[in-house]
PDB file of C-alpha atoms and ligand atoms in Angstrom:
ATOM      1  CA  MET A 162     -23.863  -1.222   8.434  1.00 88.00           C
ATOM      2  CA  GLU A 163     -23.080  -4.040   5.699  1.00 95.00           C
ATOM      3  CA  LEU A 164     -19.258  -4.909   5.653  1.00 97.00           C
ATOM      4  CA  ASP A 165     -18.333  -4.593   1.569  1.00 97.00           C
ATOM      5  CA  HIS A 166     -14.732  -6.272   2.165  1.00 97.00           C
ATOM      6  CA  ILE A 167     -11.829  -6.346   3.891  1.00 98.00           C
ATOM      7  CA  GLY A 168      -8.791  -4.400   1.734  1.00 98.00           C
ATOM      8  CA  ILE A 169      -6.258  -6.681   2.320  1.00 98.00           C
ATOM      9  CA  ALA A 170      -2.561  -4.624   1.499  1.00 98.00           C
ATOM     10  CA  VAL A 171      -0.005  -7.133  -0.797  1.00 98.00           C
ATOM     11  CA  ALA A 172       3.472  -6.982  -2.290  1.00 97.00           C
ATOM     12  CA  ARG A 173       2.843  -8.468  -5.328  1.00 96.00           C
ATOM     13  CA  LEU A 174      -1.304  -8.969  -6.282  1.00 97.00           C
ATOM     14  CA  ASP A 175      -0.573 -12.921  -8.337  1.00 95.00           C
ATOM     15  CA  ALA A 176       1.373 -14.393  -5.363  1.00 96.00           C
ATOM     16  CA  ALA A 177      -1.349 -12.835  -2.747  1.00 96.00           C
ATOM     17  CA  LEU A 178      -3.896 -14.546  -5.728  1.00 95.00           C
ATOM     18  CA  GLU A 179      -2.262 -17.953  -5.571  1.00 93.00           C
ATOM     19  CA  ARG A 180      -2.783 -17.572  -1.788  1.00 93.00           C
ATOM     20  CA  TRP A 181      -6.518 -16.740  -0.842  1.00 94.00           C
ATOM     21  CA  GLN A 182      -8.017 -17.900  -4.284  1.00 93.00           C
ATOM     22  CA  PRO A 183      -8.049 -22.034  -2.674  1.00 93.00           C
ATOM     23  CA  LEU A 184      -8.787 -20.741   0.189  1.00 92.00           C
ATOM     24  CA  LEU A 185     -11.822 -18.821  -0.408  1.00 92.00           C
ATOM     25  CA  GLY A 186     -12.621 -21.141  -3.498  1.00 91.00           C
ATOM     26  CA  ALA A 187     -14.212 -18.871  -5.795  1.00 80.00           C
ATOM     27  CA  PRO A 188     -13.409 -17.303  -8.868  1.00 77.00           C
ATOM     28  CA  HIS A 189     -11.859 -14.013  -8.787  1.00 76.00           C
ATOM     29  CA  ALA A 190     -13.342 -10.537 -10.763  1.00 79.00           C
ATOM     30  CA  ALA A 191     -10.133  -9.358 -13.108  1.00 89.00           C
ATOM     31  CA  PRO A 192      -7.876  -7.404 -11.408  1.00 94.00           C
ATOM     32  CA  GLU A 193      -8.583  -3.504 -12.145  1.00 95.00           C
ATOM     33  CA  VAL A 194      -6.170  -0.565 -11.518  1.00 95.00           C
ATOM     34  CA  VAL A 195      -7.873   2.030  -9.721  1.00 92.00           C
ATOM     35  CA  ALA A 196      -5.971   4.914 -10.939  1.00 89.00           C
ATOM     36  CA  SER A 197      -7.174   6.746  -7.915  1.00 85.00           C
ATOM     37  CA  ASN A 198      -5.215   5.018  -5.456  1.00 88.00           C
ATOM     38  CA  ARG A 199      -2.216   3.860  -7.405  1.00 93.00           C
ATOM     39  CA  VAL A 200      -3.218   0.445  -6.370  1.00 95.00           C
ATOM     40  CA  ARG A 201      -4.017  -2.492  -8.558  1.00 97.00           C
ATOM     41  CA  VAL A 202      -6.586  -4.626  -6.646  1.00 97.00           C
ATOM     42  CA  ALA A 203      -9.105  -7.691  -7.349  1.00 96.00           C
ATOM     43  CA  PHE A 204     -11.731  -8.818  -5.835  1.00 96.00           C
ATOM     44  CA  LEU A 205     -12.416 -12.133  -4.049  1.00 95.00           C
ATOM     45  CA  SER A 206     -15.673 -13.481  -2.709  1.00 94.00           C
ATOM     46  CA  ALA A 207     -16.005 -14.119   0.446  1.00 93.00           C
ATOM     47  CA  GLY A 208     -19.682 -15.435   1.610  1.00 91.00           C
ATOM     48  CA  ALA A 209     -21.819 -12.097   1.908  1.00 92.00           C
ATOM     49  CA  THR A 210     -18.801 -10.091   1.964  1.00 95.00           C
ATOM     50  CA  HIS A 211     -15.746  -9.104  -0.070  1.00 95.00           C
ATOM     51  CA  VAL A 212     -11.545 -10.010   0.171  1.00 96.00           C
ATOM     52  CA  GLU A 213     -10.215  -6.955  -1.536  1.00 97.00           C
ATOM     53  CA  LEU A 214      -6.068  -7.725  -2.551  1.00 97.00           C
ATOM     54  CA  LEU A 215      -4.448  -4.349  -3.737  1.00 97.00           C
ATOM     55  CA  GLU A 216      -0.619  -3.916  -4.863  1.00 97.00           C
ATOM     56  CA  PRO A 217       1.256  -0.423  -5.237  1.00 97.00           C
ATOM     57  CA  SER A 218       0.697   0.363  -8.769  1.00 95.00           C
ATOM     58  CA  GLY A 219       2.281   3.538 -10.306  1.00 83.00           C
ATOM     59  CA  GLU A 220       5.228   5.530  -8.342  1.00 84.00           C
ATOM     60  CA  GLY A 221       4.444   7.057  -4.749  1.00 86.00           C
ATOM     61  CA  SER A 222       1.467   4.880  -4.506  1.00 90.00           C
ATOM     62  CA  PRO A 223       0.745   5.706  -0.497  1.00 90.00           C
ATOM     63  CA  LEU A 224       0.113   2.028  -0.216  1.00 95.00           C
ATOM     64  CA  GLU A 225       4.019   1.590  -1.149  1.00 95.00           C
ATOM     65  CA  LYS A 226       4.564   3.451   2.386  1.00 93.00           C
ATOM     66  CA  PHE A 227       2.177   1.492   3.886  1.00 94.00           C
ATOM     67  CA  LEU A 228       3.313  -2.004   3.161  1.00 96.00           C
ATOM     68  CA  ALA A 229       7.683  -0.514   4.407  1.00 95.00           C
ATOM     69  CA  GLU A 230       6.498   0.607   7.328  1.00 95.00           C
ATOM     70  CA  ARG A 231       3.786  -2.253   8.420  1.00 94.00           C
ATOM     71  CA  GLY A 232       4.229  -5.049   5.800  1.00 97.00           C
ATOM     72  CA  GLU A 233       1.607  -7.118   4.484  1.00 98.00           C
ATOM     73  CA  GLY A 234      -1.890  -7.599   6.109  1.00 97.00           C
ATOM     74  CA  ILE A 235      -5.067  -5.794   6.621  1.00 97.00           C
ATOM     75  CA  HIS A 236      -5.151  -2.547   4.924  1.00 97.00           C
ATOM     76  CA  HIS A 237      -9.038  -1.408   5.898  1.00 98.00           C
ATOM     77  CA  LEU A 238     -12.790  -2.044   6.242  1.00 98.00           C
ATOM     78  CA  ALA A 239     -15.159  -1.108   3.834  1.00 98.00           C
ATOM     79  CA  PHE A 240     -18.587  -0.440   4.580  1.00 98.00           C
ATOM     80  CA  ARG A 241     -21.701  -0.144   1.915  1.00 98.00           C
ATOM     81  CA  VAL A 242     -23.175   3.100   2.515  1.00 97.00           C
ATOM     82  CA  PRO A 243     -26.297   4.909   0.704  1.00 96.00           C
ATOM     83  CA  SER A 244     -24.260   7.869  -0.038  1.00 97.00           C
ATOM     84  CA  VAL A 245     -20.572   8.472   0.318  1.00 98.00           C
ATOM     85  CA  ASP A 246     -20.713  12.046   0.814  1.00 98.00           C
ATOM     86  CA  ALA A 247     -23.049  11.602   3.686  1.00 98.00           C
ATOM     87  CA  ALA A 248     -21.105   9.869   5.372  1.00 98.00           C
ATOM     88  CA  LEU A 249     -17.655  11.632   5.475  1.00 98.00           C
ATOM     89  CA  ALA A 250     -19.864  14.211   6.137  1.00 98.00           C
ATOM     90  CA  GLU A 251     -21.205  12.340   9.569  1.00 98.00           C
ATOM     91  CA  VAL A 252     -17.540  11.328  10.576  1.00 98.00           C
ATOM     92  CA  VAL A 253     -16.461  15.035  10.355  1.00 98.00           C
ATOM     93  CA  ALA A 254     -19.407  16.566  12.557  1.00 98.00           C
ATOM     94  CA  ARG A 255     -18.100  14.049  14.860  1.00 97.00           C
ATOM     95  CA  GLY A 256     -14.699  15.858  14.878  1.00 97.00           C
ATOM     96  CA  GLY A 257     -13.103  12.830  13.016  1.00 97.00           C
ATOM     97  CA  ARG A 258     -10.906  13.755   9.797  1.00 98.00           C
ATOM     98  CA  VAL A 259     -10.959  12.293   6.904  1.00 98.00           C
ATOM     99  CA  VAL A 260      -8.931  11.280   3.589  1.00 96.00           C
ATOM    100  CA  ASP A 261     -11.391  12.589   1.403  1.00 96.00           C
ATOM    101  CA  ARG A 262     -14.130  15.037   1.580  1.00 95.00           C
ATOM    102  CA  ALA A 263     -16.339  13.721  -1.249  1.00 96.00           C
ATOM    103  CA  ALA A 264     -16.703  10.443  -3.815  1.00 97.00           C
ATOM    104  CA  ARG A 265     -14.283   9.647  -5.632  1.00 95.00           C
ATOM    105  CA  PRO A 266     -14.015   6.985  -8.519  1.00 94.00           C
ATOM    106  CA  GLY A 267     -13.199   3.731  -6.783  1.00 94.00           C
ATOM    107  CA  ALA A 268     -12.936  -0.187  -8.399  1.00 94.00           C
ATOM    108  CA  ARG A 269     -15.922  -2.111  -9.897  1.00 93.00           C
ATOM    109  CA  GLY A 270     -16.881   1.787 -10.946  1.00 93.00           C
ATOM    110  CA  ARG A 271     -18.298   2.782  -7.620  1.00 95.00           C
ATOM    111  CA  ARG A 272     -18.276   5.678  -6.015  1.00 97.00           C
ATOM    112  CA  VAL A 273     -15.696   5.510  -2.409  1.00 97.00           C
ATOM    113  CA  GLY A 274     -14.791   7.691  -0.100  1.00 97.00           C
ATOM    114  CA  PHE A 275     -11.753   7.270   3.217  1.00 97.00           C
ATOM    115  CA  ALA A 276     -12.536   8.305   6.663  1.00 98.00           C
ATOM    116  CA  HIS A 277      -8.695   8.839   8.190  1.00 97.00           C
ATOM    117  CA  PRO A 278      -7.384   5.859  10.227  1.00 95.00           C
ATOM    118  CA  SER A 279      -7.767   8.498  13.388  1.00 97.00           C
ATOM    119  CA  ALA A 280     -11.317   8.288  13.003  1.00 97.00           C
ATOM    120  CA  PHE A 281     -11.470   4.692  14.227  1.00 96.00           C
ATOM    121  CA  GLY A 282      -9.211   4.536  16.838  1.00 96.00           C
ATOM    122  CA  GLY A 283      -6.259   2.978  14.188  1.00 95.00           C
ATOM    123  CA  THR A 284      -8.644   0.921  11.661  1.00 96.00           C
ATOM    124  CA  LEU A 285      -8.761   2.549   8.094  1.00 97.00           C
ATOM    125  CA  VAL A 286     -12.095   2.824   7.020  1.00 98.00           C
ATOM    126  CA  GLU A 287     -13.706   3.071   3.375  1.00 98.00           C
ATOM    127  CA  PHE A 288     -17.278   3.792   2.179  1.00 98.00           C
ATOM    128  CA  VAL A 289     -18.557   2.241  -0.691  1.00 98.00           C
ATOM    129  CA  GLU A 290     -21.816   3.837  -2.710  1.00 97.00           C
ATOM    130  CA  VAL A 291     -24.084   1.171  -3.486  1.00 89.00           C
ATOM    131  CA  PRO A 292     -27.680   3.473  -4.367  1.00 72.00           C
TER     132      PRO A 292
HETATM  133 CO1   CO B 591     -11.272  -1.388  -0.747  1.00 96.92          CO
END
C-alpha cells in the first residue's frame, strides 16, 4: 500500500507554508477548502508522497478541537487504495471503528474516508481512492 500523504494540523496555513515550502523545495498546489471536513488544505510534494497542511475552516471544525487538545503536528496518514468503501469495510470486518461508513468528497477531487484512530492504535488513517 502506498503512502499518499502525511496530514499535518496547523493553526495558520499561510505561516505553515512559509515553514514547509523552503524545506521541501517544491511549489505547493493552491490551497482549497474541503467543505466535508471543514478544513482548508494545501499539498506540497515530498518525493513519492506529499505533505498536506490543514487549518480549520468554519465554525466547529473538528480540527479546532484537535489543535486545542494536541497542538500543531502530525494529524493523519493517508494511503492510496483502489476502493475507499472496500478499505473501510475491511477495517470494520476486522472489528475496527471508522469515522466514515462510506467514501465522501475530499481534497483534490478525490474520494476519501477515515478510519477511527482507535483502529490503528491511536493514528488517524485516511484512505484516498486512486482508481
Ligand atoms: Co488528508
